[in-house]
Amino acid sequence: MKTTGNTIFLTGGTSGIGLELARRFRDLGNTVIISGRRKDLLDRIAAEDGIDGVHLDVADPASITAAYEAVTAKYPALNVLITMAGIMQPEDLSNHDLALAEQIITINLLGTIRTVATFTPHLLRQPDGVIMTVSSGLAFVPLVMTPTYNATKAAIHSYTQSLRHQLDLQVIELVPPAVRTTMLNQENDPHAMPLAEYADETIQLLKENPTAEEILVTRVHFLRNAEKENRYETVVAALNAPH
């Protein structure tokens, strides 16, 4: 993926990693469009950061279609899709809340699949077309308090591999570690990676390896490579030990 001269649509871009990467891509000379469910946040970001926004609820197929039509009509040169939208919630499997589990699956997995399916025909017609999905280090080693989240991210990893083999465009998987964002109230967690540091390293990796299939910052290697390095059980225990 080239890091400048793109037109990028990023779902879930009103906070956290999504917004931070949107700002980084903008600063590199890309046209960036973000999406979110809250118009007030989109309006504020447009005013403060100069980043255009479109309303999108990835849990609603009609909303995905409407966002696609709005974005491609205004930005026909769109060539990069980044599927950042997602939620993370703890679950008690001894008293399973199926409604919560279904919501996580609908947003994280079906939202990604539906968004990719909607935008793919347009991206296939563009030079330098890119789909960037967002999984997690927890796709490879589970945080046991967030079982459905982990499962959706493992599914995104598998789905991304199929996309890469089937589509004639670049498919990249972004694999974050724990990052200091409001997701799971980690914004002040000393064990999580500072947000700016994560964004800086991610952009640097994209610059260094424009043909990358996975973007792995150093802090996520212990999760991504745990099974390959025969450290899986040790890493599971360490990840889930009380801090």
mmCIF file of C-alpha atoms in Angstrom:
data_model
loop_
_atom_site.group_PDB
_atom_site.id
_atom_site.type_symbol
_atom_site.label_atom_id
_atom_site.label_comp_id
_atom_site.label_asym_id
_atom_site.label_seq_id
_atom_site.Cartn_x
_atom_site.Cartn_y
_atom_site.Cartn_z
ATOM 1 C CA MET A 1 0.000 0.000 0.000
ATOM 2 C CA LYS A 2 1.356 3.386 -0.916
ATOM 3 C CA THR A 3 1.101 5.799 2.000
ATOM 4 C CA THR A 4 0.252 8.949 0.052
ATOM 5 C CA GLY A 5 -2.057 9.901 -2.792
ATOM 6 C CA ASN A 6 -4.874 7.561 -1.773
ATOM 7 C CA THR A 7 -8.549 8.191 -1.193
ATOM 8 C CA ILE A 8 -9.306 6.252 1.992
ATOM 9 C CA PHE A 9 -12.632 5.348 3.583
ATOM 10 C CA LEU A 10 -12.234 4.254 7.185
ATOM 11 C CA THR A 11 -15.163 2.835 9.149
ATOM 12 C CA GLY A 12 -15.320 3.436 12.888
ATOM 13 C CA GLY A 13 -13.120 6.501 12.644
ATOM 14 C CA THR A 14 -14.535 8.829 15.285
ATOM 15 C CA SER A 15 -12.245 7.734 18.129
ATOM 16 C CA GLY A 16 -9.315 5.574 19.144
ATOM 17 C CA ILE A 17 -7.094 3.843 16.614
ATOM 18 C CA GLY A 18 -9.400 4.728 13.730
ATOM 19 C CA LEU A 19 -9.285 8.478 14.297
ATOM 20 C CA GLU A 20 -5.565 8.477 15.041
ATOM 21 C CA LEU A 21 -4.764 6.624 11.808
ATOM 22 C CA ALA A 22 -7.148 8.865 9.866
ATOM 23 C CA ARG A 23 -5.147 11.882 11.045
ATOM 24 C CA ARG A 24 -1.842 10.202 10.157
ATOM 25 C CA PHE A 25 -3.043 9.317 6.661
ATOM 26 C CA ARG A 26 -4.392 12.836 6.144
ATOM 27 C CA ASP A 27 -1.040 14.317 7.147
ATOM 28 C CA LEU A 28 0.690 12.104 4.578
ATOM 29 C CA GLY A 29 -1.322 13.627 1.737
ATOM 30 C CA ASN A 30 -4.245 11.256 1.450
ATOM 31 C CA THR A 31 -7.909 12.169 1.132
ATOM 32 C CA VAL A 32 -9.553 10.544 4.159
ATOM 33 C CA ILE A 33 -13.228 9.950 4.862
ATOM 34 C CA ILE A 34 -14.320 8.464 8.173
ATOM 35 C CA SER A 35 -17.621 7.071 9.355
ATOM 36 C CA GLY A 36 -19.478 6.667 12.606
ATOM 37 C CA ARG A 37 -22.928 6.521 14.123
ATOM 38 C CA ARG A 38 -22.850 9.940 15.842
ATOM 39 C CA LYS A 39 -23.319 12.989 13.641
ATOM 40 C CA ASP A 40 -22.084 15.340 16.365
ATOM 41 C CA LEU A 41 -18.713 13.581 16.461
ATOM 42 C CA LEU A 42 -18.441 13.533 12.672
ATOM 43 C CA ASP A 43 -19.236 17.258 12.542
ATOM 44 C CA ARG A 44 -16.705 18.085 15.252
ATOM 45 C CA ILE A 45 -13.931 16.098 13.560
ATOM 46 C CA ALA A 46 -14.717 17.736 10.218
ATOM 47 C CA ALA A 47 -14.450 21.171 11.840
ATOM 48 C CA GLU A 48 -11.332 20.467 13.940
ATOM 49 C CA ASP A 49 -9.384 18.074 11.704
ATOM 50 C CA GLY A 50 -10.697 18.758 8.226
ATOM 51 C CA ILE A 51 -11.633 15.105 7.762
ATOM 52 C CA ASP A 52 -14.922 14.482 5.999
ATOM 53 C CA GLY A 53 -17.377 12.063 7.605
ATOM 54 C CA VAL A 54 -20.412 10.018 6.696
ATOM 55 C CA HIS A 55 -23.003 8.408 8.927
ATOM 56 C CA LEU A 56 -22.673 4.627 9.067
ATOM 57 C CA ASP A 57 -24.012 1.930 11.368
ATOM 58 C CA VAL A 58 -22.242 -1.249 10.265
ATOM 59 C CA ALA A 59 -24.904 -3.330 12.048
ATOM 60 C CA ASP A 60 -27.441 -2.107 9.459
ATOM 61 C CA PRO A 61 -27.037 -3.365 5.860
ATOM 62 C CA ALA A 62 -29.104 -0.450 4.524
ATOM 63 C CA SER A 63 -26.773 2.007 6.271
ATOM 64 C CA ILE A 64 -23.755 0.352 4.633
ATOM 65 C CA THR A 65 -25.371 0.685 1.209
ATOM 66 C CA ALA A 66 -26.230 4.337 1.829
ATOM 67 C CA ALA A 67 -22.688 5.108 2.994
ATOM 68 C CA TYR A 68 -21.231 3.373 -0.046
ATOM 69 C CA GLU A 69 -23.410 5.390 -2.399
ATOM 70 C CA ALA A 70 -22.589 8.673 -0.639
ATOM 71 C CA VAL A 71 -18.844 8.085 -0.476
ATOM 72 C CA THR A 72 -18.329 6.793 -4.004
ATOM 73 C CA ALA A 73 -20.513 9.547 -5.472
ATOM 74 C CA LYS A 74 -18.485 12.285 -3.775
ATOM 75 C CA TYR A 75 -15.120 10.506 -3.973
ATOM 76 C CA PRO A 76 -15.091 8.352 -7.118
ATOM 77 C CA ALA A 77 -11.310 7.891 -6.805
ATOM 78 C CA LEU A 78 -11.796 5.935 -3.548
ATOM 79 C CA ASN A 79 -9.200 3.149 -3.607
ATOM 80 C CA VAL A 80 -8.678 2.115 0.036
ATOM 81 C CA LEU A 81 -11.180 0.646 2.499
ATOM 82 C CA ILE A 82 -10.208 0.204 6.171
ATOM 83 C CA THR A 83 -12.766 -1.710 8.262
ATOM 84 C CA MET A 84 -12.003 -0.386 11.737
ATOM 85 C CA ALA A 85 -15.510 -0.398 13.264
ATOM 86 C CA GLY A 86 -15.936 -2.803 16.163
ATOM 87 C CA ILE A 87 -16.944 -3.274 19.775
ATOM 88 C CA MET A 88 -15.411 -5.194 22.682
ATOM 89 C CA GLN A 89 -17.366 -6.267 25.750
ATOM 90 C CA PRO A 90 -16.640 -8.692 28.604
ATOM 91 C CA GLU A 91 -18.960 -11.696 28.907
ATOM 92 C CA ASP A 92 -19.817 -14.165 31.663
ATOM 93 C CA LEU A 93 -20.247 -17.547 29.971
ATOM 94 C CA SER A 94 -21.837 -19.053 33.065
ATOM 95 C CA ASN A 95 -24.775 -16.723 32.464
ATOM 96 C CA HIS A 96 -24.484 -16.158 28.740
ATOM 97 C CA ASP A 97 -26.042 -12.984 27.341
ATOM 98 C CA LEU A 98 -26.806 -14.139 23.814
ATOM 99 C CA ALA A 99 -28.065 -10.727 22.769
ATOM 100 C CA LEU A 100 -24.672 -9.223 23.584
ATOM 101 C CA ALA A 101 -22.817 -12.004 21.785
ATOM 102 C CA GLU A 102 -24.991 -11.543 18.721
ATOM 103 C CA GLN A 103 -24.408 -7.781 18.773
ATOM 104 C CA ILE A 104 -20.629 -8.274 18.826
ATOM 105 C CA ILE A 105 -20.825 -10.726 15.927
ATOM 106 C CA THR A 106 -23.125 -8.444 13.946
ATOM 107 C CA ILE A 107 -20.860 -5.416 14.300
ATOM 108 C CA ASN A 108 -17.391 -6.961 14.248
ATOM 109 C CA LEU A 109 -17.811 -9.817 11.793
ATOM 110 C CA LEU A 110 -20.947 -9.284 9.727
ATOM 111 C CA GLY A 111 -20.273 -5.542 9.637
ATOM 112 C CA THR A 112 -16.854 -6.189 8.143
ATOM 113 C CA ILE A 113 -18.083 -8.796 5.668
ATOM 114 C CA ARG A 114 -21.012 -6.658 4.531
ATOM 115 C CA THR A 115 -18.866 -3.537 4.155
ATOM 116 C CA VAL A 116 -16.180 -5.373 2.198
ATOM 117 C CA ALA A 117 -18.781 -7.040 -0.033
ATOM 118 C CA THR A 118 -20.407 -3.681 -0.786
ATOM 119 C CA PHE A 119 -17.193 -1.817 -1.611
ATOM 120 C CA THR A 120 -15.250 -4.588 -3.388
ATOM 121 C CA PRO A 121 -16.658 -4.099 -6.926
ATOM 122 C CA HIS A 122 -15.680 -0.413 -6.805
ATOM 123 C CA LEU A 123 -12.209 -1.125 -5.375
ATOM 124 C CA LEU A 124 -11.499 -3.739 -8.062
ATOM 125 C CA ARG A 125 -11.894 -1.014 -10.675
ATOM 126 C CA GLN A 126 -9.361 1.304 -9.033
ATOM 127 C CA PRO A 127 -5.609 1.473 -9.505
ATOM 128 C CA ASP A 128 -3.816 0.588 -6.274
ATOM 129 C CA GLY A 129 -6.969 -0.862 -4.696
ATOM 130 C CA VAL A 130 -6.572 -1.930 -1.057
ATOM 131 C CA ILE A 131 -8.740 -3.560 1.583
ATOM 132 C CA MET A 132 -7.384 -3.329 5.119
ATOM 133 C CA THR A 133 -9.194 -5.426 7.705
ATOM 134 C CA VAL A 134 -8.631 -5.104 11.437
ATOM 135 C CA SER A 135 -8.266 -8.189 13.585
ATOM 136 C CA SER A 136 -6.397 -8.252 16.917
ATOM 137 C CA GLY A 137 -3.631 -10.021 18.761
ATOM 138 C CA LEU A 138 -6.558 -11.681 20.537
ATOM 139 C CA ALA A 139 -7.385 -13.509 17.304
ATOM 140 C CA PHE A 140 -4.370 -15.697 18.123
ATOM 141 C CA VAL A 141 -4.371 -15.848 21.942
ATOM 142 C CA PRO A 142 -7.689 -15.281 23.750
ATOM 143 C CA LEU A 143 -8.400 -12.823 26.501
ATOM 144 C CA VAL A 144 -10.839 -15.102 28.285
ATOM 145 C CA MET A 145 -13.062 -12.290 29.565
ATOM 146 C CA THR A 146 -13.987 -11.292 25.958
ATOM 147 C CA PRO A 147 -14.759 -14.631 24.255
ATOM 148 C CA THR A 148 -17.026 -13.465 21.433
ATOM 149 C CA TYR A 149 -14.758 -10.542 20.597
ATOM 150 C CA ASN A 150 -11.815 -12.948 20.313
ATOM 151 C CA ALA A 151 -13.856 -15.265 18.103
ATOM 152 C CA THR A 152 -14.873 -12.475 15.738
ATOM 153 C CA LYS A 153 -11.272 -11.362 15.364
ATOM 154 C CA ALA A 154 -10.121 -14.917 14.669
ATOM 155 C CA ALA A 155 -12.826 -15.088 12.015
ATOM 156 C CA ILE A 156 -11.651 -11.779 10.504
ATOM 157 C CA HIS A 157 -8.131 -13.227 10.259
ATOM 158 C CA SER A 158 -9.402 -16.273 8.374
ATOM 159 C CA TYR A 159 -11.739 -14.220 6.178
ATOM 160 C CA THR A 160 -8.893 -11.872 5.282
ATOM 161 C CA GLN A 161 -6.769 -14.770 4.057
ATOM 162 C CA SER A 162 -9.558 -15.834 1.705
ATOM 163 C CA LEU A 163 -9.989 -12.269 0.459
ATOM 164 C CA ARG A 164 -6.279 -12.100 -0.299
ATOM 165 C CA HIS A 165 -6.353 -15.247 -2.409
ATOM 166 C CA GLN A 166 -9.584 -14.476 -4.246
ATOM 167 C CA LEU A 167 -9.305 -10.766 -5.042
ATOM 168 C CA ASP A 168 -7.039 -9.016 -7.506
ATOM 169 C CA LEU A 169 -6.103 -6.225 -5.118
ATOM 170 C CA GLN A 170 -3.955 -5.835 -2.043
ATOM 171 C CA VAL A 171 -5.473 -7.134 1.201
ATOM 172 C CA ILE A 172 -3.785 -6.138 4.459
ATOM 173 C CA GLU A 173 -4.603 -7.299 7.980
ATOM 174 C CA LEU A 174 -3.959 -4.812 10.763
ATOM 175 C CA VAL A 175 -3.300 -6.739 13.990
ATOM 176 C CA PRO A 176 -3.272 -4.383 16.994
ATOM 177 C CA PRO A 177 -2.187 -5.312 20.517
ATOM 178 C CA ALA A 178 -3.894 -3.747 23.519
ATOM 179 C CA VAL A 179 -3.813 -0.002 22.839
ATOM 180 C CA ARG A 180 -4.715 2.862 25.174
ATOM 181 C CA THR A 181 -8.201 3.682 23.906
ATOM 182 C CA THR A 182 -11.642 3.737 25.493
ATOM 183 C CA MET A 183 -12.244 0.188 24.253
ATOM 184 C CA LEU A 184 -12.562 -1.906 27.428
ATOM 185 C CA ASN A 185 -11.567 1.232 29.394
ATOM 186 C CA GLN A 186 -7.894 0.851 28.483
ATOM 187 C CA GLU A 187 -7.162 4.544 27.945
ATOM 188 C CA ASN A 188 -5.009 4.704 31.109
ATOM 189 C CA ASP A 189 -3.840 1.080 31.230
ATOM 190 C CA PRO A 190 -0.043 1.024 31.696
ATOM 191 C CA HIS A 191 0.045 -2.445 30.119
ATOM 192 C CA ALA A 192 -1.507 -1.153 26.879
ATOM 193 C CA MET A 193 0.456 0.524 24.091
ATOM 194 C CA PRO A 194 0.170 4.330 23.919
ATOM 195 C CA LEU A 195 -2.114 5.296 21.044
ATOM 196 C CA ALA A 196 0.275 7.727 19.347
ATOM 197 C CA GLU A 197 3.100 5.201 19.568
ATOM 198 C CA TYR A 198 0.894 2.549 17.955
ATOM 199 C CA ALA A 199 -0.120 4.852 15.104
ATOM 200 C CA ASP A 200 3.472 5.969 14.499
ATOM 201 C CA GLU A 201 4.795 2.403 14.308
ATOM 202 C CA THR A 202 1.920 1.267 12.094
ATOM 203 C CA ILE A 203 2.560 4.036 9.561
ATOM 204 C CA GLN A 204 6.287 3.333 9.638
ATOM 205 C CA LEU A 205 5.688 -0.362 8.908
ATOM 206 C CA LEU A 206 3.458 0.553 5.958
ATOM 207 C CA LYS A 207 6.173 2.851 4.605
ATOM 208 C CA GLU A 208 8.891 0.221 5.020
ATOM 209 C CA ASN A 209 6.918 -2.631 3.451
ATOM 210 C CA PRO A 210 4.287 -1.423 0.976
ATOM 211 C CA THR A 211 3.498 -5.027 -0.040
ATOM 212 C CA ALA A 212 2.860 -6.197 3.535
ATOM 213 C CA GLU A 213 0.074 -8.693 4.173
ATOM 214 C CA GLU A 214 0.006 -8.159 7.954
ATOM 215 C CA ILE A 215 0.934 -5.081 9.960
ATOM 216 C CA LEU A 216 2.416 -6.284 13.234
ATOM 217 C CA VAL A 217 3.870 -3.771 15.662
ATOM 218 C CA THR A 218 6.536 -5.173 17.936
ATOM 219 C CA ARG A 219 4.211 -5.365 20.926
ATOM 220 C CA VAL A 220 1.841 -7.815 19.193
ATOM 221 C CA HIS A 221 4.484 -10.350 18.135
ATOM 222 C CA PHE A 222 4.223 -12.316 21.381
ATOM 223 C CA LEU A 223 0.546 -12.987 20.640
ATOM 224 C CA ARG A 224 0.770 -13.443 16.871
ATOM 225 C CA ASN A 225 3.685 -15.888 17.108
ATOM 226 C CA ALA A 226 2.810 -17.713 20.325
ATOM 227 C CA GLU A 227 1.621 -20.930 18.708
ATOM 228 C CA LYS A 228 4.362 -21.028 16.064
ATOM 229 C CA GLU A 229 7.005 -20.573 18.760
ATOM 230 C CA ASN A 230 5.457 -23.243 21.021
ATOM 231 C CA ARG A 231 4.636 -20.682 23.708
ATOM 232 C CA TYR A 232 0.853 -20.740 23.397
ATOM 233 C CA GLU A 233 -0.096 -22.014 26.874
ATOM 234 C CA THR A 234 2.481 -19.792 28.532
ATOM 235 C CA VAL A 235 1.227 -16.719 26.714
ATOM 236 C CA VAL A 236 -2.431 -17.565 27.478
ATOM 237 C CA ALA A 237 -1.562 -17.790 31.163
ATOM 238 C CA ALA A 238 0.421 -14.543 31.109
ATOM 239 C CA LEU A 239 -2.216 -12.630 29.176
ATOM 240 C CA ASN A 240 -4.992 -13.671 31.541
ATOM 241 C CA ALA A 241 -3.096 -13.381 34.825
ATOM 242 C CA PRO A 242 -4.376 -10.678 37.200
ATOM 243 C CA HIS A 243 -2.423 -7.449 36.829
#
